[in-house]
Coordinates of C-alpha atoms in Angstrom, one line a residue:
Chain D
X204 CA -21.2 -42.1 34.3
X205 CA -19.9 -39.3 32.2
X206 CA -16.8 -37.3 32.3
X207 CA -14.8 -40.2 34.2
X208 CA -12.1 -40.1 31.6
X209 CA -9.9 -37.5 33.9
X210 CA -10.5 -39.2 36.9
X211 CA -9.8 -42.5 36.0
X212 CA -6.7 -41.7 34.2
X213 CA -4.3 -42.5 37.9
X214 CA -6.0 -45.6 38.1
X215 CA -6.9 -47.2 35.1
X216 CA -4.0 -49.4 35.4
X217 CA -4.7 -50.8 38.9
X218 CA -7.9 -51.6 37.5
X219 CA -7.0 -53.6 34.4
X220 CA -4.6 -55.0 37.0
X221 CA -7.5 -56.2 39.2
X222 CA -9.3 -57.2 36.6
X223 CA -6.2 -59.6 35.0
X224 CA -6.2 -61.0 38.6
X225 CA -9.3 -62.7 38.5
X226 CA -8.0 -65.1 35.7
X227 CA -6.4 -65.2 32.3
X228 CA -8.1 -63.2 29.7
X229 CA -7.5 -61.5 26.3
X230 CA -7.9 -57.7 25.4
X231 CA -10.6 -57.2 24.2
X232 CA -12.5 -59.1 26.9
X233 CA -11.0 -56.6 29.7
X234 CA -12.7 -53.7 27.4
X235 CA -16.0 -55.0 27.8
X236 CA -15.5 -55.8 31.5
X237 CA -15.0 -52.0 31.9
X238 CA -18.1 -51.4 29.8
X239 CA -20.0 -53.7 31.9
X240 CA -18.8 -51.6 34.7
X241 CA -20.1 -48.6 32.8
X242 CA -16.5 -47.4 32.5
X243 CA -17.9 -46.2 28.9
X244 CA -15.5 -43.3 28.4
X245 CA -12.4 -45.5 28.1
X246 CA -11.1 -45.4 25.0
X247 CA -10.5 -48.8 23.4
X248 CA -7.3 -47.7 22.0
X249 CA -6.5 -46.4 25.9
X250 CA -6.3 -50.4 27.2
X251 CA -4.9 -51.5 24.4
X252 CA -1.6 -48.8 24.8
X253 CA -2.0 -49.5 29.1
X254 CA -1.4 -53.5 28.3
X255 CA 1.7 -52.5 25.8
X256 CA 2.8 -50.5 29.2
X257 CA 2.3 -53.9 31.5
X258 CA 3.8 -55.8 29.2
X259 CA 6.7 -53.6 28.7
X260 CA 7.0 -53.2 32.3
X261 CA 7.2 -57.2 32.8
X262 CA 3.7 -57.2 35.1
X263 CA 1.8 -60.2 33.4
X264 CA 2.7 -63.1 31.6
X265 CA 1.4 -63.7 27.8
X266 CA 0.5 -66.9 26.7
X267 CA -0.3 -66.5 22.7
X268 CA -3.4 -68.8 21.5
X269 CA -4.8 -69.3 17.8
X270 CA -7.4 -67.3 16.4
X271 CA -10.2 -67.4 14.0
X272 CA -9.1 -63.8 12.6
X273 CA -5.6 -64.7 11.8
X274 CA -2.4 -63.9 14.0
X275 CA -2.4 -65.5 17.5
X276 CA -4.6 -63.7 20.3
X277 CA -2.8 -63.0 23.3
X278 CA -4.2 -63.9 26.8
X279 CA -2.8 -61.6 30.1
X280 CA -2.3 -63.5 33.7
X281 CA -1.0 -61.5 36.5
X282 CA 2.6 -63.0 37.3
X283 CA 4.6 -62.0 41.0
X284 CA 5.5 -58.5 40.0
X285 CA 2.0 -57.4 38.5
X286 CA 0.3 -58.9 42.3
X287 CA 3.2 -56.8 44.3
X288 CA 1.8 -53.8 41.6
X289 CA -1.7 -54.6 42.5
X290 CA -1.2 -54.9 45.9
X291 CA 0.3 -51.7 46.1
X292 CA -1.7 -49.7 43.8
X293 CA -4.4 -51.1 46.4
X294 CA -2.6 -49.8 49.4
X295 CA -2.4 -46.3 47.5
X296 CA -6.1 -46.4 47.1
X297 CA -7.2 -47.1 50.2
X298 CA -4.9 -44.4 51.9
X299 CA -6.1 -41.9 48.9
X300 CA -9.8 -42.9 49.7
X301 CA -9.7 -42.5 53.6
X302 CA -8.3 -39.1 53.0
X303 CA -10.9 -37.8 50.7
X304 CA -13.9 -39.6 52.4
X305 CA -11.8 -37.5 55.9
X306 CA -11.9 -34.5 54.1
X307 CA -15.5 -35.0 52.9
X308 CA -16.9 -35.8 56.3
X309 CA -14.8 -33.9 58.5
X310 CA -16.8 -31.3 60.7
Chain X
X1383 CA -18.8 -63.3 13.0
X1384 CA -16.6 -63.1 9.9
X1385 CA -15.8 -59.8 8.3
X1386 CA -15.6 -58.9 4.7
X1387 CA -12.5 -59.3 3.0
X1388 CA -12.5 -55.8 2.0
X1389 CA -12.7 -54.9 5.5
X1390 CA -10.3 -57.1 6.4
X1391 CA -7.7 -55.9 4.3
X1392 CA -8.1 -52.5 5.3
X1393 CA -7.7 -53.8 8.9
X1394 CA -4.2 -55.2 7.4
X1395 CA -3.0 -51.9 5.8
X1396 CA -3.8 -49.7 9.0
X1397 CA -1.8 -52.3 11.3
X1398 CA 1.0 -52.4 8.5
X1399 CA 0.9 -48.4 8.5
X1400 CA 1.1 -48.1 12.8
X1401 CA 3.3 -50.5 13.2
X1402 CA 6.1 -48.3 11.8
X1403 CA 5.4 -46.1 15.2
X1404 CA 7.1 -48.8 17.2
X1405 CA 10.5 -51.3 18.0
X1406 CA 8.4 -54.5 17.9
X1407 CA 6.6 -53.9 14.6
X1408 CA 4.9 -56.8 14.1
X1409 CA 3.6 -58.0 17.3
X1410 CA 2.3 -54.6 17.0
X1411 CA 0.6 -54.9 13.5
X1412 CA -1.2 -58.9 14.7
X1413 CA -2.0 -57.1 18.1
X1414 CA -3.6 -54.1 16.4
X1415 CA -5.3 -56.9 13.9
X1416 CA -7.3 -59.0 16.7
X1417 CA -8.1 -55.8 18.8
X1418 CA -9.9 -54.0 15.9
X1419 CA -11.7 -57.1 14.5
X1420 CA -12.8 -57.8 17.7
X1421 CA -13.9 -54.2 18.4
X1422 CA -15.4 -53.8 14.8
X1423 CA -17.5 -57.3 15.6
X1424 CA -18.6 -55.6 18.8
X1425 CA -19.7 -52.9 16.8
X1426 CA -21.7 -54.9 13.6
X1427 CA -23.5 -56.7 16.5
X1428 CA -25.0 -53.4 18.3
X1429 CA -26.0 -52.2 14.6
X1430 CA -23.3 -50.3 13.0
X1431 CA -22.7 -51.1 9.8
X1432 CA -19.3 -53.2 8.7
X1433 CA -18.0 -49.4 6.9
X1434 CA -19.3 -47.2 10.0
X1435 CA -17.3 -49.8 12.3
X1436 CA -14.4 -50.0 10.6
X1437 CA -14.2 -45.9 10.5
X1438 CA -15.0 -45.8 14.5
X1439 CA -12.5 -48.5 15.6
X1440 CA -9.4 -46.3 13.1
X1441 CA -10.2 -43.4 15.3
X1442 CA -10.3 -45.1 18.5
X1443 CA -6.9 -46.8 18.1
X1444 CA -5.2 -43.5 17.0
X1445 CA -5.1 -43.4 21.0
X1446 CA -2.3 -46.8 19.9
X1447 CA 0.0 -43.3 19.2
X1448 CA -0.2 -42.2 22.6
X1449 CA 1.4 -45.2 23.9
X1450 CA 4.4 -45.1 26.4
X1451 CA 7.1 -45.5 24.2
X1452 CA 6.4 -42.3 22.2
X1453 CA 5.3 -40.4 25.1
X1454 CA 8.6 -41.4 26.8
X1455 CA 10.1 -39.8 23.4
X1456 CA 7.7 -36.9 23.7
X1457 CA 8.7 -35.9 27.3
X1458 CA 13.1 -36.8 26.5
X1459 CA 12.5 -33.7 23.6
X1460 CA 10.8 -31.3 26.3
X1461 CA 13.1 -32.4 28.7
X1462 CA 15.8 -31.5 26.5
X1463 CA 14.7 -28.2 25.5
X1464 CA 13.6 -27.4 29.0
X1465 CA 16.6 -28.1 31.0
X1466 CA 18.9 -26.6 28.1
X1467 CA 21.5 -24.8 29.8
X1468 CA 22.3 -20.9 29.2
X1469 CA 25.6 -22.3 28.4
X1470 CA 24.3 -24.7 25.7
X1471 CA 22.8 -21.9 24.3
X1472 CA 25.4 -19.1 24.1
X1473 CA 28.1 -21.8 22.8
X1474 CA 25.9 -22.9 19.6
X1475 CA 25.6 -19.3 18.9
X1476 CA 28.9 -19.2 19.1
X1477 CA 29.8 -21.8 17.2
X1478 CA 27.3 -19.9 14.4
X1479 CA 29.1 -16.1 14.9
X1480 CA 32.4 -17.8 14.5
X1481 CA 31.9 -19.5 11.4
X1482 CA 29.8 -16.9 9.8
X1483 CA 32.9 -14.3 10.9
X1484 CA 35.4 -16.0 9.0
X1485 CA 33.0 -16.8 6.2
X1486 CA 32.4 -13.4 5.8
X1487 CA 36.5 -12.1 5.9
X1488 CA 37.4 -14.9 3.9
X1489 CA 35.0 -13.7 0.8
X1490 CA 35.4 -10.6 1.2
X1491 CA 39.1 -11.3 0.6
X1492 CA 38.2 -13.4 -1.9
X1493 CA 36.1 -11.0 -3.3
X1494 CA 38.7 -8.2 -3.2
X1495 CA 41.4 -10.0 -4.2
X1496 CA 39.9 -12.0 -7.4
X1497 CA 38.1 -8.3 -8.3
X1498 CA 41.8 -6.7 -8.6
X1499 CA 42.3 -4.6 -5.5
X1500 CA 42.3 -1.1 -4.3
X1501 CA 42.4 0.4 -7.9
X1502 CA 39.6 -1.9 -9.3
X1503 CA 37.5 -2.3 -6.1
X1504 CA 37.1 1.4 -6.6
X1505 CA 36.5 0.8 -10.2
X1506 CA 33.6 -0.9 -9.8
X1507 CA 35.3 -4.4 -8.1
X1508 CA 33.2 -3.4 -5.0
X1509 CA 30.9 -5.6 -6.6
X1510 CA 32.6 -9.0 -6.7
X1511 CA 33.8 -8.2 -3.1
X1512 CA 29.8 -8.4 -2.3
X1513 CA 29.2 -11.6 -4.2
X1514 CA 32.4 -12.7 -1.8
X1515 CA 31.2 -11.7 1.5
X1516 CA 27.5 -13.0 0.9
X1517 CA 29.1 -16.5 -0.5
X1518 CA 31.4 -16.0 2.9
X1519 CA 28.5 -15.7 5.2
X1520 CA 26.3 -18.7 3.6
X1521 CA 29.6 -20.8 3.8
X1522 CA 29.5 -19.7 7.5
X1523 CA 26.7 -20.7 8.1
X1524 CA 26.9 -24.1 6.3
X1525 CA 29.9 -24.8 8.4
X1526 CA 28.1 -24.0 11.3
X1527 CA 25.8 -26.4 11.2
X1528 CA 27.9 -29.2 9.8
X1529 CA 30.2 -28.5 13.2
X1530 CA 26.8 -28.4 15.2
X1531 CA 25.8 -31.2 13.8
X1532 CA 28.9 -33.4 14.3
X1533 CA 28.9 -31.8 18.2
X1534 CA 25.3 -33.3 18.7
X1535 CA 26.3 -37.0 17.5
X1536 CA 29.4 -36.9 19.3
X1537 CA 27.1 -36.1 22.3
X1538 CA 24.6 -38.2 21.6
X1539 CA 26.7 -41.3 21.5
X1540 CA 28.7 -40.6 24.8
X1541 CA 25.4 -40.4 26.4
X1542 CA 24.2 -44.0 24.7
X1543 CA 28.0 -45.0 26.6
X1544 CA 27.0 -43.4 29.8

């Protein structure tokens, strides 16, 4: 879908966040996940500056592996802090959703 | 797939060039490394040529700029010059009238003085009084921003303390 880039500004981060959860991964990897989710207008550069921000903000844990390209490729798991942030960016959601799907239902 | 050395140095001296944008340079740089070669193989393999790729993935991590830290710098200078007080204000433009006051009295006494007085300033001295007071008023000014400036560290590092 097009035009999503707005939208999915709030919430890009509980999204990587989900996705982390489901087990270790590197960077590039989460970028195609999105694209599989035809999350197409997400800049690459955008995930790689949002996982700078989890990192910075202590949220995952980094364990650095060799690569074929040169410098160590880093792999994201979700440590305590990043699960309390997931489970409240979740609680968020849901609240947000059940207002809007209120407001677009209401009679 | 393997890229091209050529491309892979260019890789190198983009990552050398952003990492200067941030504290922890060169996690930075090998970050910036693996992400574009592995966005620039994603690219070969849906047809883009190694050039074309190369070219795409520079523009999309220009977004790297955009990152917390700098924004965080970003919204600290808007903050500033938002929330600046009236006070703030009117006291560097005093600090600029004073100095450029007695820059301006002191050359023109210079000027008077070192042009011989009454009798010669009427003689045609009026002129070195001029040179005087416009050397006063740049002095001023100079001043001015030296004191400015010093005000501004001074503040700067009793916020760091605070």
């Amino acid at each position: 879908m097009e035009n999503l880039s707005e939208m999915l500004k709030g919430i890009l981060e509980g999204i990587v966040l989900e996705i982390i959860s489901k087990g270790e991964i590197y960077g590039y990897e989460i970028v195609k996940y999105l694209t599989s989710m035809n999350f197409n207008d997400t800049a690459e550069g955008t995930v790689y500056a949002l996982l700078m921000r989890l990192e910075k903000n202590k949220l995952v844990n980094i364990v650095r592996k060799p690569s074929e390209i040169g410098p160590p490729r880093k792999f994201y798991t979700l440590n305590e802090r990043g699960k309390e942030e997931l489970a409240a960016f979740w609680k968020r959601w849901d609240f947000l959703s059940s207002r809007i799907n209120y407001l677009r239902y209401a009679k | 797939m393997s890229l091209s050395n050529e491309t892979k140095n260019k890789i190198n001296k983009f990552a050398e060039e952003q990492k200067q944008n941030y504290l922890k340079g060169d996690e930075v740089r090998d970050d910036m490394i693996i992400y574009m070669s592995d966005y620039i193989n994603d690219l070969i393999s849906q047809g883009m040529s190694e050039k074309e790729a190369f070219e795409k993935a520079k523009i999309e991590t220009a977004a790297f700029s955009e990152s917390k830290d700098n924004n965080d710098l970003k919204a600290k200078i808007e903050e500033y010059y938002k929330n600046k007080s009236p006070a703030a204000y009117e006291s560097e433009g005093l600090i600029y009238g004073g100095f450029t006051t007695v820059g301006l009295v002191t050359g023109g006494l210079i000027g008077y003085a070192a042009g011989g007085g009454r009798i010669e300033f009427l003689n045609g001295g009026w002129i070195d009084m001029l040179i005087g007071i416009g050397c006063g008023i740049v002095l001023g000014a100079g001043i001015a921003m030296i004191a400015n400036a010093i005000i501004i560290s001074i503040k700067r590092a009793m916020d760091k303390f605070n």
